[in-house]
């Protein structure tokens, strides 16, 4: 059973940075994608980014590439989401999730992800 735990959320001023972590336990081998989604109050989920294993390919939501970036630490089974130049509209609950055996066309599809973390709140405000 795969379990995902997010951490690193918090309150940050506009223009600031945060790094979110998604640490996995169980089922860490094989082919899968680790995705990040966010949900702002009153809005639907939005695809943020995803990293595909084992080839390391990355995917980003529209307009987020350039401010957000992904990295990984295989030894820690952790994927990081670095968020820079944060804006108030980035305020949301951020979730990481895992998609087993991904194909490119499914990477951005929230419904395809089988395992989810509990979410971490990011608030961008002065």
PDB file of C-alpha atoms in Angstrom:
ATOM      1  CA  UNK A   1       0.000   0.000   0.000  1.00  0.00           C
ATOM      2  CA  UNK A   2       1.373   3.361  -1.024  1.00  0.00           C
ATOM      3  CA  UNK A   3       1.197   6.212   1.436  1.00  0.00           C
ATOM      4  CA  UNK A   4       2.066   9.790   0.585  1.00  0.00           C
ATOM      5  CA  UNK A   5       2.790  12.563   3.036  1.00  0.00           C
ATOM      6  CA  UNK A   6       3.104  16.215   2.029  1.00  0.00           C
ATOM      7  CA  UNK A   7       4.900  18.832   4.054  1.00  0.00           C
ATOM      8  CA  UNK A   8       6.309  22.310   3.692  1.00  0.00           C
ATOM      9  CA  UNK A   9       3.201  24.414   3.346  1.00  0.00           C
ATOM     10  CA  UNK A  10       2.643  27.622   5.225  1.00  0.00           C
ATOM     11  CA  UNK A  11       2.141  31.350   5.006  1.00  0.00           C
ATOM     12  CA  UNK A  12       4.408  33.325   2.707  1.00  0.00           C
ATOM     13  CA  UNK A  13       4.401  36.873   1.394  1.00  0.00           C
ATOM     14  CA  UNK A  14       3.885  37.610  -2.284  1.00  0.00           C
ATOM     15  CA  UNK A  15       7.136  37.134  -4.148  1.00  0.00           C
ATOM     16  CA  UNK A  16       8.365  34.592  -1.633  1.00  0.00           C
ATOM     17  CA  UNK A  17       9.222  30.927  -2.029  1.00  0.00           C
ATOM     18  CA  UNK A  18       8.228  27.612  -0.536  1.00  0.00           C
ATOM     19  CA  UNK A  19       9.366  24.075  -1.103  1.00  0.00           C
ATOM     20  CA  UNK A  20       6.834  21.323  -0.679  1.00  0.00           C
ATOM     21  CA  UNK A  21       7.833  17.726  -0.088  1.00  0.00           C
ATOM     22  CA  UNK A  22       6.008  14.535  -0.959  1.00  0.00           C
ATOM     23  CA  UNK A  23       7.430  11.474   0.747  1.00  0.00           C
ATOM     24  CA  UNK A  24       6.271   8.021  -0.188  1.00  0.00           C
ATOM     25  CA  UNK A  25       6.260   4.781   1.711  1.00  0.00           C
ATOM     26  CA  UNK A  26       5.432   1.426   0.189  1.00  0.00           C
ATOM     27  CA  UNK A  27       5.495   0.474  -3.474  1.00  0.00           C
ATOM     28  CA  UNK A  28       8.369   2.702  -4.466  1.00  0.00           C
ATOM     29  CA  UNK A  29       9.532   0.584  -7.402  1.00  0.00           C
ATOM     30  CA  UNK A  30       8.310   0.388 -10.933  1.00  0.00           C
ATOM     31  CA  UNK A  31       6.944   2.989 -13.296  1.00  0.00           C
ATOM     32  CA  UNK A  32       4.784   5.756 -11.937  1.00  0.00           C
ATOM     33  CA  UNK A  33       4.267   9.495 -11.878  1.00  0.00           C
ATOM     34  CA  UNK A  34       4.185  11.724  -8.837  1.00  0.00           C
ATOM     35  CA  UNK A  35       1.856  14.594  -9.468  1.00  0.00           C
ATOM     36  CA  UNK A  36       0.982  17.780  -7.634  1.00  0.00           C
ATOM     37  CA  UNK A  37      -2.490  19.250  -7.757  1.00  0.00           C
ATOM     38  CA  UNK A  38      -3.965  22.194  -5.957  1.00  0.00           C
ATOM     39  CA  UNK A  39      -7.415  23.301  -4.978  1.00  0.00           C
ATOM     40  CA  UNK A  40      -8.200  26.894  -4.130  1.00  0.00           C
ATOM     41  CA  UNK A  41     -11.311  27.761  -2.110  1.00  0.00           C
ATOM     42  CA  UNK A  42     -14.412  27.393  -4.228  1.00  0.00           C
ATOM     43  CA  UNK A  43     -12.485  26.151  -7.252  1.00  0.00           C
ATOM     44  CA  UNK A  44     -11.830  22.843  -8.925  1.00  0.00           C
ATOM     45  CA  UNK A  45      -8.579  20.966  -8.704  1.00  0.00           C
ATOM     46  CA  UNK A  46      -5.788  22.263 -10.911  1.00  0.00           C
ATOM     47  CA  UNK A  47      -2.842  20.299 -12.250  1.00  0.00           C
ATOM     48  CA  UNK A  48       0.401  21.818 -11.012  1.00  0.00           C
ATOM     49  CA  UNK A  49       3.245  19.510 -12.007  1.00  0.00           C
ATOM     50  CA  UNK A  50       4.292  15.894 -12.304  1.00  0.00           C
ATOM     51  CA  UNK A  51       7.468  13.898 -12.378  1.00  0.00           C
ATOM     52  CA  UNK A  52       7.644  10.587 -14.115  1.00  0.00           C
ATOM     53  CA  UNK A  53       9.684   7.699 -12.872  1.00  0.00           C
ATOM     54  CA  UNK A  54      12.006   6.188 -13.737  1.00  0.00           C
ATOM     55  CA  UNK A  55      12.928   8.482 -16.635  1.00  0.00           C
ATOM     56  CA  UNK A  56      12.546  11.730 -14.666  1.00  0.00           C
ATOM     57  CA  UNK A  57      10.442  13.540 -17.256  1.00  0.00           C
ATOM     58  CA  UNK A  58       8.631  16.560 -15.845  1.00  0.00           C
ATOM     59  CA  UNK A  59       5.376  18.230 -16.759  1.00  0.00           C
ATOM     60  CA  UNK A  60       3.981  21.548 -15.606  1.00  0.00           C
ATOM     61  CA  UNK A  61       0.663  23.286 -15.576  1.00  0.00           C
ATOM     62  CA  UNK A  62       0.091  26.114 -17.985  1.00  0.00           C
ATOM     63  CA  UNK A  63       1.828  29.297 -16.854  1.00  0.00           C
ATOM     64  CA  UNK A  64       3.492  27.627 -13.859  1.00  0.00           C
ATOM     65  CA  UNK A  65       6.681  26.506 -15.541  1.00  0.00           C
ATOM     66  CA  UNK A  66       9.304  29.092 -14.837  1.00  0.00           C
ATOM     67  CA  UNK A  67       8.082  29.697 -11.305  1.00  0.00           C
ATOM     68  CA  UNK A  68       7.602  26.099 -10.153  1.00  0.00           C
ATOM     69  CA  UNK A  69      10.064  23.266 -10.518  1.00  0.00           C
ATOM     70  CA  UNK A  70      10.330  19.633  -9.498  1.00  0.00           C
ATOM     71  CA  UNK A  71      13.204  17.631  -8.115  1.00  0.00           C
ATOM     72  CA  UNK A  72      13.602  14.311  -6.393  1.00  0.00           C
ATOM     73  CA  UNK A  73      15.690  12.506  -3.836  1.00  0.00           C
ATOM     74  CA  UNK A  74      15.485   8.820  -4.643  1.00  0.00           C
ATOM     75  CA  UNK A  75      17.178   7.784  -1.416  1.00  0.00           C
ATOM     76  CA  UNK A  76      14.443   9.519   0.571  1.00  0.00           C
ATOM     77  CA  UNK A  77      11.582   8.532  -1.770  1.00  0.00           C
ATOM     78  CA  UNK A  78      10.742  12.212  -1.888  1.00  0.00           C
ATOM     79  CA  UNK A  79       9.680  14.571  -4.641  1.00  0.00           C
ATOM     80  CA  UNK A  80      10.005  18.297  -4.088  1.00  0.00           C
ATOM     81  CA  UNK A  81       7.953  21.109  -5.559  1.00  0.00           C
ATOM     82  CA  UNK A  82       9.911  24.352  -5.470  1.00  0.00           C
ATOM     83  CA  UNK A  83       7.618  27.349  -5.780  1.00  0.00           C
ATOM     84  CA  UNK A  84       9.136  30.767  -6.439  1.00  0.00           C
ATOM     85  CA  UNK A  85       7.705  34.232  -7.028  1.00  0.00           C
ATOM     86  CA  UNK A  86       4.528  33.205  -5.306  1.00  0.00           C
ATOM     87  CA  UNK A  87       1.352  35.140  -5.938  1.00  0.00           C
ATOM     88  CA  UNK A  88      -1.856  35.413  -3.919  1.00  0.00           C
ATOM     89  CA  UNK A  89      -3.589  33.324  -6.577  1.00  0.00           C
ATOM     90  CA  UNK A  90      -1.268  30.442  -5.702  1.00  0.00           C
ATOM     91  CA  UNK A  91      -3.088  30.129  -2.391  1.00  0.00           C
ATOM     92  CA  UNK A  92      -4.571  26.646  -2.218  1.00  0.00           C
ATOM     93  CA  UNK A  93      -4.313  23.236  -0.635  1.00  0.00           C
ATOM     94  CA  UNK A  94      -1.591  21.362  -2.459  1.00  0.00           C
ATOM     95  CA  UNK A  95      -1.839  17.601  -2.848  1.00  0.00           C
ATOM     96  CA  UNK A  96       0.629  15.072  -4.114  1.00  0.00           C
ATOM     97  CA  UNK A  97      -0.565  11.912  -5.751  1.00  0.00           C
ATOM     98  CA  UNK A  98       0.745   8.862  -7.533  1.00  0.00           C
ATOM     99  CA  UNK A  99      -0.241   7.513 -10.911  1.00  0.00           C
ATOM    100  CA  UNK A 100       0.867   3.924 -11.578  1.00  0.00           C
ATOM    101  CA  UNK A 101       2.128   3.063 -15.063  1.00  0.00           C
ATOM    102  CA  UNK A 102       1.482   6.479 -16.577  1.00  0.00           C
ATOM    103  CA  UNK A 103       1.240   7.406 -20.209  1.00  0.00           C
ATOM    104  CA  UNK A 104       1.780  10.975 -21.294  1.00  0.00           C
ATOM    105  CA  UNK A 105      -1.869  11.609 -22.075  1.00  0.00           C
ATOM    106  CA  UNK A 106      -2.925  10.772 -18.507  1.00  0.00           C
ATOM    107  CA  UNK A 107      -0.322  12.746 -16.577  1.00  0.00           C
ATOM    108  CA  UNK A 108      -2.569  15.796 -16.093  1.00  0.00           C
ATOM    109  CA  UNK A 109      -5.749  13.838 -15.389  1.00  0.00           C
ATOM    110  CA  UNK A 110      -6.531  13.911 -11.672  1.00  0.00           C
ATOM    111  CA  UNK A 111      -8.959  11.005 -11.979  1.00  0.00           C
ATOM    112  CA  UNK A 112      -6.145   8.702 -13.038  1.00  0.00           C
ATOM    113  CA  UNK A 113      -4.163   9.087  -9.842  1.00  0.00           C
ATOM    114  CA  UNK A 114      -4.639   6.182  -7.453  1.00  0.00           C
ATOM    115  CA  UNK A 115      -2.970   7.396  -4.266  1.00  0.00           C
ATOM    116  CA  UNK A 116      -3.243  10.761  -2.563  1.00  0.00           C
ATOM    117  CA  UNK A 117      -1.682  12.566   0.338  1.00  0.00           C
ATOM    118  CA  UNK A 118      -3.655  14.547   2.865  1.00  0.00           C
ATOM    119  CA  UNK A 119      -2.720  17.933   1.428  1.00  0.00           C
ATOM    120  CA  UNK A 120      -0.778  20.915   2.733  1.00  0.00           C
ATOM    121  CA  UNK A 121      -2.040  24.487   2.875  1.00  0.00           C
ATOM    122  CA  UNK A 122      -0.155  27.215   1.066  1.00  0.00           C
ATOM    123  CA  UNK A 123      -1.246  30.784   1.751  1.00  0.00           C
ATOM    124  CA  UNK A 124       0.295  33.694  -0.086  1.00  0.00           C
ATOM    125  CA  UNK A 125      -0.614  36.937   1.602  1.00  0.00           C
ATOM    126  CA  UNK A 126       0.925  40.118   2.922  1.00  0.00           C
TER     127      UNK A 126
END
